[in-house]
Coordinates of C-alpha atoms in Angstrom, one line a residue:
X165 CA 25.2 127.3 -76.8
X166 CA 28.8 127.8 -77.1
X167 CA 29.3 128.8 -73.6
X168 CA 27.8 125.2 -72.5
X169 CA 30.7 123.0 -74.5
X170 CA 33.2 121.3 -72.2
X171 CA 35.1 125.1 -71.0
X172 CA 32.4 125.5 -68.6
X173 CA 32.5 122.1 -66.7
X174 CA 35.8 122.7 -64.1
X175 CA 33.0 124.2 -61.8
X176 CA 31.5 120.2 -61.8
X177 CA 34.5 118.5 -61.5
X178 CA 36.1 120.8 -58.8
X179 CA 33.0 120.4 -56.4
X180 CA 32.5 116.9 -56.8
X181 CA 30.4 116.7 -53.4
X182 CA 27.8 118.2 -55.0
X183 CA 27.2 115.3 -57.3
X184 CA 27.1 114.8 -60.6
X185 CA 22.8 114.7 -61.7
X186 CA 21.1 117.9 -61.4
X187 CA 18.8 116.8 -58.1
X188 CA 15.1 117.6 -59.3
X189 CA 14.1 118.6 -55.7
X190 CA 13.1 122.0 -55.8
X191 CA 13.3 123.6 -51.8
X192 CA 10.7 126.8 -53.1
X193 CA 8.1 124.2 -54.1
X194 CA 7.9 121.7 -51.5
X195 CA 4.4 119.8 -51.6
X196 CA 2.9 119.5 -48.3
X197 CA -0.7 119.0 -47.1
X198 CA -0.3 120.5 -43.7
X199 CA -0.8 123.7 -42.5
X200 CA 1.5 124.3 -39.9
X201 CA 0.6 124.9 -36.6
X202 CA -3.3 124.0 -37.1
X203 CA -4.3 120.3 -37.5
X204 CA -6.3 120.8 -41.2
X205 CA -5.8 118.3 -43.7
X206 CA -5.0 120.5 -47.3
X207 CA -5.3 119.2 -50.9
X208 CA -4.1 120.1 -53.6
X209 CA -1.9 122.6 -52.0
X210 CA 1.5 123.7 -52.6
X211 CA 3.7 125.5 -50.3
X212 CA 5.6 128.3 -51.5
X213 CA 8.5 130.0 -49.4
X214 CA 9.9 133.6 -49.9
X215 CA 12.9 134.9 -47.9
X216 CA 13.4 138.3 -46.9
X217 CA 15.3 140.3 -45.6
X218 CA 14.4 143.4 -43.7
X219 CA 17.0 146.4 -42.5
X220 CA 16.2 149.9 -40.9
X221 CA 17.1 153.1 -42.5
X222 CA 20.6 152.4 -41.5
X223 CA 20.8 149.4 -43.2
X224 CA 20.8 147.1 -39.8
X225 CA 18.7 144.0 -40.1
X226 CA 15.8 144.4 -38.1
X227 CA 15.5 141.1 -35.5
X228 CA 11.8 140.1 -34.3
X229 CA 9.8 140.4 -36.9
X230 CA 6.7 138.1 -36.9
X231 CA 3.9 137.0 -39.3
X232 CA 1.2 140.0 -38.4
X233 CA 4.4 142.4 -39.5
X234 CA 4.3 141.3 -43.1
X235 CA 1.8 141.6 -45.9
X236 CA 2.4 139.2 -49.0
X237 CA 1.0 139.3 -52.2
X238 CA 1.0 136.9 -55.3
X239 CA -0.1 138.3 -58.6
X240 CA -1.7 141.4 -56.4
X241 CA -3.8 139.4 -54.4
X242 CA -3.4 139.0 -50.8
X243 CA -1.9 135.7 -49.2
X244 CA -2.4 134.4 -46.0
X245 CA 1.3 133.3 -44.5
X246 CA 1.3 130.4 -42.9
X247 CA 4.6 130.3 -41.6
X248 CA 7.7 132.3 -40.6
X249 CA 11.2 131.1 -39.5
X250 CA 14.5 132.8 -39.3
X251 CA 17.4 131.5 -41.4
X252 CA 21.3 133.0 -40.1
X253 CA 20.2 133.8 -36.5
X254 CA 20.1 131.0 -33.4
X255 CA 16.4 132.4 -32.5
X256 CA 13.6 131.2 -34.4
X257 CA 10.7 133.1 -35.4
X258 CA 7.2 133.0 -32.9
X259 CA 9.2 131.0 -30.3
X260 CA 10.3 127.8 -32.7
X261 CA 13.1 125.4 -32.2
X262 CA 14.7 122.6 -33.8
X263 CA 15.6 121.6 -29.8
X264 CA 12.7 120.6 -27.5
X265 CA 11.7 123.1 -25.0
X266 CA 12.7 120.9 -22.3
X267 CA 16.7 120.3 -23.3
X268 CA 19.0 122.6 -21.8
X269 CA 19.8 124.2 -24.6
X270 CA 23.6 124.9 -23.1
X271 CA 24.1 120.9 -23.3
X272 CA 27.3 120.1 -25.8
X273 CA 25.3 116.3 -26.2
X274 CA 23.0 118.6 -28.3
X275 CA 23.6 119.4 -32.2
X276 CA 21.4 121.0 -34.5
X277 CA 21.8 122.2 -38.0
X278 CA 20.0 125.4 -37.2
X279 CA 22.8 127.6 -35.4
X280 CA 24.5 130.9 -36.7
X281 CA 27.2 129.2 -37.8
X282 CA 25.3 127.8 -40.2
X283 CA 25.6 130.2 -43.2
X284 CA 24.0 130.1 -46.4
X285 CA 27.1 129.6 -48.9
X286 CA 28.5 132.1 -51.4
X287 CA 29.7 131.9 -54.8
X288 CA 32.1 135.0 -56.1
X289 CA 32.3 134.9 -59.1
X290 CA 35.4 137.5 -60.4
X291 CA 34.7 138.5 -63.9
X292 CA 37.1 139.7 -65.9
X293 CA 35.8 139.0 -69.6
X294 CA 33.3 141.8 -68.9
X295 CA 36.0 144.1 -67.0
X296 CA 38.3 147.3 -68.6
X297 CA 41.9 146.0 -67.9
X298 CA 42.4 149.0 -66.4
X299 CA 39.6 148.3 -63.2
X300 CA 40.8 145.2 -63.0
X301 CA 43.6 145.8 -60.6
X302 CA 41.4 147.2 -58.3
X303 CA 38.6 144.7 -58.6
X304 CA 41.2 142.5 -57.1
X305 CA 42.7 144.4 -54.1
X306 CA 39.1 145.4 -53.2
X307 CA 38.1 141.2 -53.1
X308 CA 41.3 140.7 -51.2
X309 CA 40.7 143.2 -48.7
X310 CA 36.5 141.7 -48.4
X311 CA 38.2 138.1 -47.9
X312 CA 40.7 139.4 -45.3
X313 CA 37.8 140.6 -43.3
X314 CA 35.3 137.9 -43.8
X315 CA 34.1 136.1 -40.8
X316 CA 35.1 132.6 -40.4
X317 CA 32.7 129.9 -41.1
X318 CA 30.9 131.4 -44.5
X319 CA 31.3 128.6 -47.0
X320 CA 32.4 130.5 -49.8
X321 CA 33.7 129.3 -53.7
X322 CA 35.5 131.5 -55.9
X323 CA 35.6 131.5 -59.2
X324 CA 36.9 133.7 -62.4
X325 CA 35.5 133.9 -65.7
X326 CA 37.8 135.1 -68.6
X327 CA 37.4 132.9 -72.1
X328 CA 36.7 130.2 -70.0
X329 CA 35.3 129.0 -66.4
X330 CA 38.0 128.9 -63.5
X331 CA 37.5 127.1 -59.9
X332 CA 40.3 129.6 -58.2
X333 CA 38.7 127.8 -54.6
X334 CA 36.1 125.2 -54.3
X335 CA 34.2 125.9 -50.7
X336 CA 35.8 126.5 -47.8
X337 CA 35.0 128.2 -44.6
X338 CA 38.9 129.4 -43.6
X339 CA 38.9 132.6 -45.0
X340 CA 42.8 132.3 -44.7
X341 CA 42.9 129.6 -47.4
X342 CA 40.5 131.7 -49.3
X343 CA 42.2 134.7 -49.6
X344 CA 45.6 132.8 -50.4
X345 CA 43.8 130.9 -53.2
X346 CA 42.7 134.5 -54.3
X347 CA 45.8 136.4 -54.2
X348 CA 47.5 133.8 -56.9
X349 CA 44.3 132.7 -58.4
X350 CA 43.0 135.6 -60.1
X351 CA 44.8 136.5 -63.1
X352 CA 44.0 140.0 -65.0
X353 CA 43.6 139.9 -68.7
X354 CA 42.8 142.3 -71.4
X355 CA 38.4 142.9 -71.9
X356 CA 36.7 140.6 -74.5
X357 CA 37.5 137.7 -76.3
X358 CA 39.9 138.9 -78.6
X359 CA 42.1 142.3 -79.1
X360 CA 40.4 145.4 -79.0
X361 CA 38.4 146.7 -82.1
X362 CA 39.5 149.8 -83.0
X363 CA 39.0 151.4 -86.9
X364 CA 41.0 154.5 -88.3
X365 CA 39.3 156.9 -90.4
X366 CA 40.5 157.5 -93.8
X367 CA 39.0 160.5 -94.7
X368 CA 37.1 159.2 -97.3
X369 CA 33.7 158.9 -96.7
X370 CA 32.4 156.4 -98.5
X371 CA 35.1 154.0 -97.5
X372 CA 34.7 155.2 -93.4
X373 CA 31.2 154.5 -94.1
X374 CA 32.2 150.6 -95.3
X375 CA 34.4 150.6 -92.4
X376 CA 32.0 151.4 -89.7
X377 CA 29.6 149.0 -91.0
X378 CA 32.0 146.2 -90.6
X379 CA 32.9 147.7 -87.0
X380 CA 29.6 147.6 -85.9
X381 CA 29.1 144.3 -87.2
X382 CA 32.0 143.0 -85.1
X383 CA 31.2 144.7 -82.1
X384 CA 27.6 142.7 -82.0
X385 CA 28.9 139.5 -82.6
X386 CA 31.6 140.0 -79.7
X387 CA 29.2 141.3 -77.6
X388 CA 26.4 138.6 -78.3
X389 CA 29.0 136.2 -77.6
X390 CA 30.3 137.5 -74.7
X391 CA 26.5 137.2 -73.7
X392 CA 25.9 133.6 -74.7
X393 CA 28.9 132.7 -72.7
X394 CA 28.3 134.6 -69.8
X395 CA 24.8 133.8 -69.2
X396 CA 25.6 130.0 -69.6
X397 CA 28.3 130.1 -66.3
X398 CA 25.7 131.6 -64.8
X399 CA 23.1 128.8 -65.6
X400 CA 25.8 126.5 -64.4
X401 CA 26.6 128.0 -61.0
X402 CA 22.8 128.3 -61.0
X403 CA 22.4 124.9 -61.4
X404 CA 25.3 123.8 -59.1
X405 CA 23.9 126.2 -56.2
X406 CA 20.2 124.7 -56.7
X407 CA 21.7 121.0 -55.3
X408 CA 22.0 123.1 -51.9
X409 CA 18.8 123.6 -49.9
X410 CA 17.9 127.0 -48.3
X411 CA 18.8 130.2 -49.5
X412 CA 22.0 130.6 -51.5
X413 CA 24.1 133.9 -53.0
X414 CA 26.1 134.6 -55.7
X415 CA 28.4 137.6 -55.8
X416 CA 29.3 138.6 -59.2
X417 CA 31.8 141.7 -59.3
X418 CA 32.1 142.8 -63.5
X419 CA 32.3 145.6 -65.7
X420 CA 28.6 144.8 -66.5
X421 CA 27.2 143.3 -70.0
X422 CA 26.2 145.1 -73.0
X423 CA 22.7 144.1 -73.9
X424 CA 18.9 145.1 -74.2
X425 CA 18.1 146.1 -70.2
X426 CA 15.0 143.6 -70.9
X427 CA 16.9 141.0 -72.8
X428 CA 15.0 137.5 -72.9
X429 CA 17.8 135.7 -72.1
X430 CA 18.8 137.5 -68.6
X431 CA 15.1 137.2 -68.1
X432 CA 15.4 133.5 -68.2
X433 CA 18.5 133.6 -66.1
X434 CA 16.3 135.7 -63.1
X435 CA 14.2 133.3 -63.3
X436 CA 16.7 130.3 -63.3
X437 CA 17.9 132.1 -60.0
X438 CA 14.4 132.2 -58.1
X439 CA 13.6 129.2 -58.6
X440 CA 16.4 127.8 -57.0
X441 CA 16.4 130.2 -54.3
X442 CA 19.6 132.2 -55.2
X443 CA 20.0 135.9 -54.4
X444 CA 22.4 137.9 -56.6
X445 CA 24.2 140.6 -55.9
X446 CA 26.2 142.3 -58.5
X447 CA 28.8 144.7 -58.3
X448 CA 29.9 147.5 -60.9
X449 CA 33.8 147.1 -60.9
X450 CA 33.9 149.9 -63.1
X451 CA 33.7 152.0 -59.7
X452 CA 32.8 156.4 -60.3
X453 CA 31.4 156.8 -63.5
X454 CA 31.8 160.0 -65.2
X455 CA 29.1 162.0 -66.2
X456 CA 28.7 162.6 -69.9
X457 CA 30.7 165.7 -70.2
X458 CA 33.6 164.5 -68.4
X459 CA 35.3 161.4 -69.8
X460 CA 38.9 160.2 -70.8
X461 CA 40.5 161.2 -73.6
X462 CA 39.1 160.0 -77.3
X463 CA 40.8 159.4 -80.4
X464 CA 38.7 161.5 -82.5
X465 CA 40.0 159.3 -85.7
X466 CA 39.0 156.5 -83.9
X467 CA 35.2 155.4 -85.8
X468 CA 34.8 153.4 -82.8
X469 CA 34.4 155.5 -80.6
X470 CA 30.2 156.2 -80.5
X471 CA 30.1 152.0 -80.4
X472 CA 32.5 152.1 -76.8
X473 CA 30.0 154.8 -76.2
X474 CA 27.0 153.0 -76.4
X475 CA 28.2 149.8 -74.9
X476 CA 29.6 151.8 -71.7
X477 CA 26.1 153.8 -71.8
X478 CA 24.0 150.3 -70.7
X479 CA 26.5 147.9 -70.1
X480 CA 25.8 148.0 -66.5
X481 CA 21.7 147.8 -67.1
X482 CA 21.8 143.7 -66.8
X483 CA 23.4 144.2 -63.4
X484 CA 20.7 145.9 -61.9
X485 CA 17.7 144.1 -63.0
X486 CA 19.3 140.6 -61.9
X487 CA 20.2 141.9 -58.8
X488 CA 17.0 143.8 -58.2
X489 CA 14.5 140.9 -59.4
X490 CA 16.4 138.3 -57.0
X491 CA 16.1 139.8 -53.6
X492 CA 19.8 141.3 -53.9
X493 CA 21.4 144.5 -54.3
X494 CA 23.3 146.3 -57.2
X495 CA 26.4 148.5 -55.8
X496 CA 27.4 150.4 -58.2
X497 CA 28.7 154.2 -58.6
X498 CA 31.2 153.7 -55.8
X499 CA 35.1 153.6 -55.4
X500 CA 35.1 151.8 -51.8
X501 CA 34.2 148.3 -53.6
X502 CA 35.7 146.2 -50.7
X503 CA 32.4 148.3 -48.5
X504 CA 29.9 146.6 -51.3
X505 CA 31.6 143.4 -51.1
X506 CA 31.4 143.2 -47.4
X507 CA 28.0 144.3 -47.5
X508 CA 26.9 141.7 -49.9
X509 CA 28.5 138.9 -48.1
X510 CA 27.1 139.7 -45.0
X511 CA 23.4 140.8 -46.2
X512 CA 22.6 137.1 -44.8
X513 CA 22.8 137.7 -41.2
X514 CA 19.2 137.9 -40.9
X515 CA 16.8 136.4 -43.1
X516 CA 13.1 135.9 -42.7
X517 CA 11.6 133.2 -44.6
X518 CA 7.4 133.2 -45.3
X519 CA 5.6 130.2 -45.7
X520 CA 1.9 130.4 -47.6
X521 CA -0.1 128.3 -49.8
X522 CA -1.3 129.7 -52.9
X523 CA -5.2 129.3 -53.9
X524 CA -4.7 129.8 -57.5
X525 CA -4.4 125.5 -58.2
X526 CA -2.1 126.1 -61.5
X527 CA 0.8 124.9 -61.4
X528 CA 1.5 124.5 -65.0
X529 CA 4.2 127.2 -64.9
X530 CA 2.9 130.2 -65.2
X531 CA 4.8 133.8 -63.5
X532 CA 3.6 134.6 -60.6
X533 CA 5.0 138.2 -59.4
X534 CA 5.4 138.9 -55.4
X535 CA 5.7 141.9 -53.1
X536 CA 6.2 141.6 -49.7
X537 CA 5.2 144.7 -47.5
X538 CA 5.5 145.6 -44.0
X539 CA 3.6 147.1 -41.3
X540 CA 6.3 149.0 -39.5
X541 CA 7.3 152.0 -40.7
X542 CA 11.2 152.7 -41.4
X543 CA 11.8 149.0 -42.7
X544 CA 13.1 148.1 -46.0
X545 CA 12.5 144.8 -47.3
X546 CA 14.2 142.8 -50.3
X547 CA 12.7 140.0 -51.9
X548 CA 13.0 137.5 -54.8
X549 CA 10.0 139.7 -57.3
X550 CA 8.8 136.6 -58.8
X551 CA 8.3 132.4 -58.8
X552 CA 7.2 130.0 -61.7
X553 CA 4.2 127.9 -60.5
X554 CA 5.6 124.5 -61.4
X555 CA 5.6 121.3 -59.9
X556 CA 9.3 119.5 -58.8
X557 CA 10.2 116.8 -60.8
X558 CA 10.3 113.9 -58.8
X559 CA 13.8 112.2 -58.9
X560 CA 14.1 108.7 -60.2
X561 CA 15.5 106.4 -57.3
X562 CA 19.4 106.4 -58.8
X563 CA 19.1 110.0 -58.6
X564 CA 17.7 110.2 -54.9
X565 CA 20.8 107.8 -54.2
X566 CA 23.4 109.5 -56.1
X567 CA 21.9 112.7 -53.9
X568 CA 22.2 111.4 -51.0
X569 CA 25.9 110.4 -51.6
X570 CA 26.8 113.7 -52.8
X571 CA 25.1 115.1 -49.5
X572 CA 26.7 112.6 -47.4
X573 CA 30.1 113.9 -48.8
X574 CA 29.6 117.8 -48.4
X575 CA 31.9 119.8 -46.1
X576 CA 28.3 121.8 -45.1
X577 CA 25.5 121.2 -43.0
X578 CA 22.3 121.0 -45.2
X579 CA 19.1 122.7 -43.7
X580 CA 16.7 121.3 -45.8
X581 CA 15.1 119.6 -43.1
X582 CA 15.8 121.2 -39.5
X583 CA 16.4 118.9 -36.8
X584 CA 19.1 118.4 -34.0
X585 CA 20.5 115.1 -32.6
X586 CA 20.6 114.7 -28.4
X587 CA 23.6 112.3 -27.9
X588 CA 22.6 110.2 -24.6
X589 CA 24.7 106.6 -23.3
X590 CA 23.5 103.6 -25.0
X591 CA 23.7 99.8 -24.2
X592 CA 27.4 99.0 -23.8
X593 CA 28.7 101.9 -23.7
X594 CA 27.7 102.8 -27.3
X595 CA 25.8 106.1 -27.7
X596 CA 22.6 106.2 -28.3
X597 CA 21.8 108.8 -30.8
X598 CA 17.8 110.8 -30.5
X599 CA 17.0 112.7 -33.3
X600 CA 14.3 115.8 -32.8
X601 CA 12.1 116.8 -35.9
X602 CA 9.8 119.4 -35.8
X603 CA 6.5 117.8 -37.4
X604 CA 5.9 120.9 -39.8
X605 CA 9.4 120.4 -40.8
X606 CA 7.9 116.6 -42.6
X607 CA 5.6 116.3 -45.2
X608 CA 2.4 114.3 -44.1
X609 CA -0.7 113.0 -45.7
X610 CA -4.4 111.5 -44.4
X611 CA -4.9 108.2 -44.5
X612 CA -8.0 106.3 -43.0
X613 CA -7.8 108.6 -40.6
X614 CA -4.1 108.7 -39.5
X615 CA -1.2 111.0 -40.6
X616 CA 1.6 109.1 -42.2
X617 CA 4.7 109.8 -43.2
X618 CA 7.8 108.2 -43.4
X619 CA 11.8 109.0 -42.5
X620 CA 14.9 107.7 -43.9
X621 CA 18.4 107.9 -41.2
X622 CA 21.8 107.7 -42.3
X623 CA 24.7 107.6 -39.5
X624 CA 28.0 108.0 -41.2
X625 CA 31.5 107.6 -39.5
X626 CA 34.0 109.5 -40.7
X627 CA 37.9 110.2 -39.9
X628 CA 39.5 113.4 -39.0
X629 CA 40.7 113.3 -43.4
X630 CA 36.9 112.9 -43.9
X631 CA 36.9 109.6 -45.4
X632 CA 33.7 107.5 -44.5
X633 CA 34.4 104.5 -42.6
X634 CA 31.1 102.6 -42.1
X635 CA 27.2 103.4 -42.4
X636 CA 24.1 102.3 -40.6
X637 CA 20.3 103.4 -42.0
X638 CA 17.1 102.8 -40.7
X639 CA 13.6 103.8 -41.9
X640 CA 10.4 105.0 -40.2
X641 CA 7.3 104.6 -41.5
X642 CA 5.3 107.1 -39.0
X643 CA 1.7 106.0 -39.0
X644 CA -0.2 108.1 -36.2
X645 CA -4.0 108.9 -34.9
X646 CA -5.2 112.1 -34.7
X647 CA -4.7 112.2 -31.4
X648 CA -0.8 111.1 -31.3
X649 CA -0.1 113.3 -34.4
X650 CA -1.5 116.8 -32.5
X651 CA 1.1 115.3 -29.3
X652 CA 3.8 115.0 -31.9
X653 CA 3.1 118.6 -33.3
X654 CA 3.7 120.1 -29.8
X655 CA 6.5 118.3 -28.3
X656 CA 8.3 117.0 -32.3
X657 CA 9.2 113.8 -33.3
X658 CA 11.8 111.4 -31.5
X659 CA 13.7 108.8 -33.6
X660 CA 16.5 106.9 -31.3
X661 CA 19.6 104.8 -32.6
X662 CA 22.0 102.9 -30.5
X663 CA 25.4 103.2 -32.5
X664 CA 28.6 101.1 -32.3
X665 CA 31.1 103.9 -33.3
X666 CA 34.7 103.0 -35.2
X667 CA 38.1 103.0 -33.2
X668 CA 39.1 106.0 -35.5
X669 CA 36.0 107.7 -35.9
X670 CA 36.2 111.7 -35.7
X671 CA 32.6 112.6 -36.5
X672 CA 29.2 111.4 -37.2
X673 CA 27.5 112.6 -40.3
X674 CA 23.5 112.2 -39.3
X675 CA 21.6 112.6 -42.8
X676 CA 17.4 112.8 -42.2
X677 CA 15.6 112.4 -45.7
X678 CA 12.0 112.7 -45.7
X679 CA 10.9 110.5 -48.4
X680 CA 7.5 111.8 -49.4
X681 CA 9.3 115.3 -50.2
X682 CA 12.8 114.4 -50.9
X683 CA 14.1 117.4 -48.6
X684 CA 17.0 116.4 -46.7
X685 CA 19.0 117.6 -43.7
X686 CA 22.0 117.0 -42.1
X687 CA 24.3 117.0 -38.3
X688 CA 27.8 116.3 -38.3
X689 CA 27.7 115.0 -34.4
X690 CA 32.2 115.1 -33.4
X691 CA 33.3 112.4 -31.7
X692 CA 35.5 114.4 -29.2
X693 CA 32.2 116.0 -27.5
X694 CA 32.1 115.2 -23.9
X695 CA 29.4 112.1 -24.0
X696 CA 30.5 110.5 -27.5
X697 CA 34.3 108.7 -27.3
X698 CA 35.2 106.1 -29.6
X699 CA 36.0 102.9 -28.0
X700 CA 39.4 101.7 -27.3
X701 CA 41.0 99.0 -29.4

């Protein structure tokens, strides 16, 4: 497609910690043979995870929801949920933790990358081939305004699509930076990809008729390629976002795309989004319509003018079903866009996420539609609507390591595995580094009787500029009885490191890969904590 040639690749090369292979490890489809909490061995089973997010009729999230509150169904038929955890809050759902009961859970030697700091990132994506020149300047000052108020510590990118792809700002979480980056970054410029089509009568009728024909002719083959190239950046971004575990968002503000409400194309793109687990949230820049008897003045010898019509009658259609279909929300109809903006960016705040295994044993990519209900009344819950039943590819060894260095480079904390890191004093005055995994949080499998699994460690030193200055790894092959594995699923897993840290070390990077799933997590431990001080020359 057009919209894939070499115009669309800044977004690559300006976030070049998120590597440069598409990582084939799919978070929604993570095989496991456990279920969590109960020791039964499954086969053959796939887990599947749907987040959700649940507000009262004031649009609050609603905290302490549980398992029994939720029904969920695949394909209409009744699932039994294994699981639920709570992503964007410090409390975990039913009483879980990524710290061990007995840690004081006050102690700075303690780190964890489950926190509510630890937001799920953003992309904005500030579309202006799809926007009237004339919303345009308010498009902008209502973004400004959302990024003056955002909270400090959401990662957010922003980007702007006019002919081509623009990285305005690659992630950050100083939402001064961001809003600078905004304010000089995003440049206004007429709708389209060319100058407006516009086509005089003549009077003549046979002539208008010729005219019209070729107008209308025009007008498909803009708007098709408008299309093409707007559903390829958001492949990329998709693709882009789906290297981060967990639950991502994208925020695209536009003038809205005109195409067939059920075009094939955004259908593939929905599904593209789920997935990878991102929610999108679309917002109509276009602010108030009009109704159809009140509108701006038309050029009556204009023979354009019942094409503009029809392409403002549905151009905001594609908004709604991809936001809708993805768990987000379409805001639309409204003049106060900076309200929709901050609303999107902080729908994350609460997030429930459901665990089940599906009986259906086909995984050969069929559609599998979802609906989440919920027992208590007043609650509204948002949801992704469907998931493809495939299988992750697994990644080829230079992949896994090129992952793992793009990881090991990101500014972020990755959730993909949730565990925390209990700093403690070592053998000469090195620090000796425990790490804490949950055991549902690893994939396992039965072997003559014993659970196994196995755990790959990365420690990286880094300076303050974020430079790496040396890297240590270890592997655990975890090979337990019955007995020692049901211990380990009540009290978690302890792995512990003795580290010689660098003179000008700043922080630790602590990277856990499970290598039987391929999910990987990470702790950025700072050197400046109260137990951890690099030694002196």
């Amino acid at each position: 497609m057009p919209g894939e040639s070499s115009k669309l690749r800044p977004l690559c090369q300006a976030l070049p910690w998120l590597g440069a292979v598409v990582i084939a490890v799919c978070p929604l489809m993570g095989q496991t043979p456990t279920d969590s909490p109960s020791i039964k061995i499954k086969s053959a089973v796939h887990l599947v995870q749907v987040d959700v997010i649940a507000k009262d009729k004031h649009g609050h999230p609603v905290p302490g929801l549980e398992a029994k509150d939720f029904r969920l169904y695949d394909d209409g038929k009744p699932q039994t949920i294994a699981r639920v955890s709570v992503e964007g809050d410090s409390s975990r759902a039913g009483g879980e933790s990524t710290v061990p009961e007995a840690m004081d859970r006050q102690n700075p030697t303690i780190f964890s990358n489950t926190h509510p700091g630890n937001a799920a990132p953003t992309v904005i994506l500030f579309d202006v081939l799809n926007t009237p020149l004339e919303d345009q300047p308010s498009m902008k000052k209502a973004l400004l305004r959302s990024l003056n108020q955002l909270k400090e510590g959401t990662p957010v990118a922003l980007l702007i699509l006019g002919e081509d792809l623009t990285v305005v700002s690659e992630f950050t979480t100083s939402t001064i930076s961001l809003a600078k980056a905004a304010e000089g970054g995003l440049h206004l410029r007429p709708e389209g990809l060319g100058p407006p089509l516009t086509a005089r009568s003549t009077g003549n009728p046979i002539v208008d008729k010729m005219i019209l024909k070729a107008a209308t002719q025009a007008f498909r083959v803009e708007d098709h390629e408008r299309l093409v190239r707007t559903l390829a950046v958001l492949k990329l971004i998709c693709e882009q976002l789906g290297r981060l575990q967990g639950r991502k968002s994208l925020l695209w503000i536009s003038g809205g795309l005109s195409t067939l409400r059920e075009s094939a194309d955004a259908l593939e793109a929905i599904d593209k989004f789920n997935d990878v687990n991102v929610a999108v949230y679309t917002v109509d820049a276009r602010g108030v319509l009009l109704g159809s008897g009140v509108g701006a003045e038309t050029d009556d010898n204009d023979l354009t003018g019942p094409l503009e019509a029809e392409r403002e009658g549905n151009r905001g259609d594609i908004l709604s079903v991809v936001a809708t279909a993805t768990g987000g929300v379409f805001y639309h109809n409204t003049n106060r866009l900076e309200d929709a903006l901050n609303q999107a960016l902080l729908d994350r705040s609460l997030v429930y996420v459901l665990d089940y295994y599906p009986r259906h044993g086909d995984w050969h990519g069929k559609l599998h539609k979802l609906e989440v209900k919920t027992s208590r009344p007043g609650i509204h819950v948002r949801y992704r609507a469907s998931y493809r039943a495939t299988l992750p590819a697994q990644p080829t060894p230079q992949e896994q390591q090129q992952m793992v260095a793009a990881i090991a480079s990101s500014p972020l904390d990755f959730s993909g595995i949730h565990f925390s890191v209990e700093v403690k004093s070592g053998p000469a005055a090195d620090p000796r580094f425990v790490i804490h995994v949950p055991v549902e949080e690893v994939q396992w499998s039965a072997e003559n009787g014993k659970m196994v699994s196995a755990l790959q460690v990365w420690f990286i030193q880094k300076r303050a500029s974020g430079d790496d200055l040396a890297t240590s790894d270890s592997k655990s092959d975890l090979r337990m009885p019955m007995d020692a594995y049901e211990a380990a699923a009540r009290q978690g897993l302890a792995l512990a490191s003795d580290i010689k840290l660098q003179a000008s070390a700043a922080r630790v990077r602590v990277l856990v890969r499970d290598v039987n799933a391929g999910k990987i997590g990470t702790v950025d431990v700072p050197v400046d904590s109260k137990s951890l001080t690099a030694p002196s020359r």
